[in-house]
Amino acid sequence: MLTEEMTAMREQPAETAERSERPARKPAPPKKVRPKGIGMPNDPVADLLTRVRNAAVARHETVSVPTSRMKAEVARILRDEGFIAGYEPSTNARELVLRMKYIGKRVYARKTEMPRVLGGLGVAIISTSSGLMTGREAERKGLGGEVLAYVW
């Protein structure tokens, strides 16, 4: 049951004195629009290596990167070490074109040197003269062979 005092309190507006003392808010300044796709990455060498890795996964013949002296030196090292086939500046002097190289590297394991994957938690798949088997099986049977994959 409502008393007269309760209904009177309900009808009174809430005190707005605190709100009226606050200064009005300033409108937010408009956001600056940044151009997309323009600018250099923060780490140009990491960008070069990521582009090479992505091109290798996608099996591209070449990959273009913005040029710099440092990137050219990294490309020279990659070429000298056999990771890429070669590199040259493109027709416009702002890009460096890297020619990719795809070769398979076969890894063989002797019966006494079977690889351990993650300290024994993973499995090495070995192709032996007796067929495909895990590294542990090949070691038990005294067989060596080509390492096809590591699974962990």
Short mmCIF file of C-alpha atoms in Angstrom, two decimals:
data_model
loop_
_atom_site.label_atom_id
_atom_site.label_comp_id
_atom_site.label_asym_id
_atom_site.label_seq_id
_atom_site.Cartn_x
_atom_site.Cartn_y
_atom_site.Cartn_z
CA MET A 1 0.00 0.00 0.00
CA LEU A 2 1.37 3.38 -1.01
CA THR A 3 1.23 6.30 1.31
CA GLU A 4 0.87 9.89 0.26
CA GLU A 5 4.54 10.60 1.05
CA MET A 6 5.67 7.76 -1.18
CA THR A 7 3.62 8.94 -4.11
CA ALA A 8 4.86 12.49 -3.62
CA MET A 9 8.48 11.26 -3.68
CA ARG A 10 7.81 9.37 -6.88
CA GLU A 11 6.38 12.41 -8.59
CA GLN A 12 9.30 14.68 -7.67
CA PRO A 13 11.97 14.87 -10.36
CA ALA A 14 15.38 13.55 -9.45
CA GLU A 15 17.85 16.18 -8.42
CA THR A 16 19.59 17.49 -11.48
CA ALA A 17 21.77 20.04 -9.71
CA GLU A 18 24.87 17.87 -10.10
CA ARG A 19 24.28 17.39 -13.80
CA SER A 20 23.67 21.03 -14.54
CA GLU A 21 26.98 22.03 -12.89
CA ARG A 22 29.03 19.92 -15.30
CA PRO A 23 30.40 21.69 -18.37
CA ALA A 24 29.08 20.54 -21.70
CA ARG A 25 31.22 18.00 -23.57
CA LYS A 26 33.22 19.08 -26.55
CA PRO A 27 32.37 17.29 -29.76
CA ALA A 28 34.90 14.63 -30.74
CA PRO A 29 37.29 15.66 -33.49
CA PRO A 30 36.78 13.86 -36.80
CA LYS A 31 38.91 10.73 -37.26
CA LYS A 32 41.81 10.96 -39.65
CA VAL A 33 41.48 8.57 -42.54
CA ARG A 34 44.66 6.59 -43.15
CA PRO A 35 45.44 5.57 -46.69
CA LYS A 36 45.37 1.80 -47.13
CA GLY A 37 48.18 -0.14 -48.73
CA ILE A 38 50.65 2.74 -48.63
CA GLY A 39 53.79 2.81 -46.54
CA MET A 40 56.59 0.54 -45.51
CA PRO A 41 56.39 -2.31 -43.05
CA ASN A 42 58.06 -1.81 -39.69
CA ASP A 43 60.52 -4.64 -40.28
CA PRO A 44 61.56 -4.78 -43.94
CA VAL A 45 63.73 -7.91 -43.59
CA ALA A 46 60.93 -9.84 -41.90
CA ASP A 47 58.60 -8.64 -44.66
CA LEU A 48 61.04 -9.93 -47.32
CA LEU A 49 61.37 -13.33 -45.63
CA THR A 50 57.59 -13.62 -45.17
CA ARG A 51 57.02 -12.86 -48.84
CA VAL A 52 59.58 -15.50 -49.84
CA ARG A 53 57.97 -18.05 -47.48
CA ASN A 54 54.47 -17.30 -48.80
CA ALA A 55 55.67 -17.54 -52.41
CA ALA A 56 57.32 -20.88 -51.65
CA VAL A 57 54.13 -22.28 -50.14
CA ALA A 58 52.10 -21.05 -53.14
CA ARG A 59 54.78 -22.38 -55.55
CA HIS A 60 55.22 -19.04 -57.37
CA GLU A 61 58.09 -18.68 -59.84
CA THR A 62 58.99 -15.16 -58.75
CA VAL A 63 58.19 -12.76 -55.94
CA SER A 64 58.51 -8.96 -56.01
CA VAL A 65 59.49 -6.90 -52.98
CA PRO A 66 60.15 -3.19 -52.53
CA THR A 67 63.88 -2.71 -52.94
CA SER A 68 66.52 -1.48 -50.55
CA ARG A 69 70.23 -2.14 -50.15
CA MET A 70 69.61 -4.30 -47.11
CA LYS A 71 67.02 -6.44 -48.93
CA ALA A 72 69.40 -6.84 -51.87
CA GLU A 73 72.10 -8.10 -49.49
CA VAL A 74 69.67 -10.52 -47.82
CA ALA A 75 68.65 -11.75 -51.30
CA ARG A 76 72.33 -12.22 -52.20
CA ILE A 77 72.86 -14.33 -49.07
CA LEU A 78 69.72 -16.39 -49.82
CA ARG A 79 71.02 -16.97 -53.37
CA ASP A 80 74.54 -17.88 -52.22
CA GLU A 81 73.15 -20.35 -49.67
CA GLY A 82 70.86 -21.96 -52.27
CA PHE A 83 67.47 -20.90 -50.93
CA ILE A 84 66.49 -18.90 -54.05
CA ALA A 85 67.58 -19.25 -57.68
CA GLY A 86 68.49 -15.58 -58.12
CA TYR A 87 67.41 -11.97 -57.92
CA GLU A 88 67.53 -8.79 -60.01
CA PRO A 89 66.05 -5.32 -59.89
CA SER A 90 62.85 -5.05 -61.91
CA THR A 91 62.40 -2.69 -64.85
CA ASN A 92 61.22 0.02 -62.49
CA ALA A 93 63.99 0.51 -59.94
CA ARG A 94 61.61 0.34 -56.98
CA GLU A 95 61.23 -3.44 -56.88
CA LEU A 96 63.50 -6.40 -56.43
CA VAL A 97 62.39 -9.62 -58.18
CA LEU A 98 63.45 -12.90 -56.55
CA ARG A 99 63.39 -16.11 -58.62
CA MET A 100 62.24 -19.01 -56.48
CA LYS A 101 63.94 -22.39 -56.39
CA TYR A 102 62.17 -25.67 -55.63
CA ILE A 103 64.24 -28.73 -54.94
CA GLY A 104 63.56 -31.71 -52.78
CA LYS A 105 66.02 -32.67 -50.13
CA ARG A 106 65.94 -36.32 -49.23
CA VAL A 107 66.92 -37.16 -45.69
CA TYR A 108 68.09 -40.65 -44.85
CA ALA A 109 68.40 -42.17 -41.39
CA ARG A 110 70.61 -45.11 -40.49
CA LYS A 111 69.30 -47.86 -38.26
CA THR A 112 71.46 -46.53 -35.42
CA GLU A 113 70.51 -42.88 -35.97
CA MET A 114 66.71 -42.82 -36.07
CA PRO A 115 65.38 -39.30 -35.41
CA ARG A 116 63.47 -38.62 -32.21
CA VAL A 117 60.58 -36.19 -32.65
CA LEU A 118 59.88 -33.93 -29.67
CA GLY A 119 61.84 -36.18 -27.35
CA GLY A 120 59.77 -39.23 -28.24
CA LEU A 121 56.33 -37.57 -28.17
CA GLY A 122 56.10 -37.36 -31.97
CA VAL A 123 56.55 -39.88 -34.75
CA ALA A 124 58.91 -40.02 -37.73
CA ILE A 125 57.51 -41.80 -40.81
CA ILE A 126 60.27 -43.78 -42.52
CA SER A 127 60.33 -45.45 -45.95
CA THR A 128 62.35 -48.67 -45.58
CA SER A 129 63.04 -51.68 -47.78
CA SER A 130 60.23 -53.43 -45.84
CA GLY A 131 57.72 -50.63 -46.52
CA LEU A 132 56.54 -47.56 -44.61
CA MET A 133 56.78 -47.61 -40.83
CA THR A 134 57.41 -45.37 -37.85
CA GLY A 135 60.93 -44.61 -36.69
CA ARG A 136 60.45 -46.75 -33.58
CA GLU A 137 59.40 -49.78 -35.65
CA ALA A 138 62.35 -49.32 -38.01
CA GLU A 139 64.70 -49.07 -35.05
CA ARG A 140 63.29 -52.29 -33.50
CA LYS A 141 63.67 -54.14 -36.83
CA GLY A 142 67.17 -52.76 -37.39
CA LEU A 143 66.24 -50.92 -40.63
CA GLY A 144 67.24 -47.55 -41.97
CA GLY A 145 65.57 -45.55 -44.71
CA GLU A 146 64.32 -42.22 -46.03
CA VAL A 147 62.58 -39.90 -43.58
CA LEU A 148 59.31 -38.86 -45.24
CA ALA A 149 57.68 -36.82 -42.49
CA TYR A 150 57.71 -35.80 -38.87
CA VAL A 151 54.38 -35.82 -37.04
CA TRP A 152 53.94 -34.14 -33.68
#
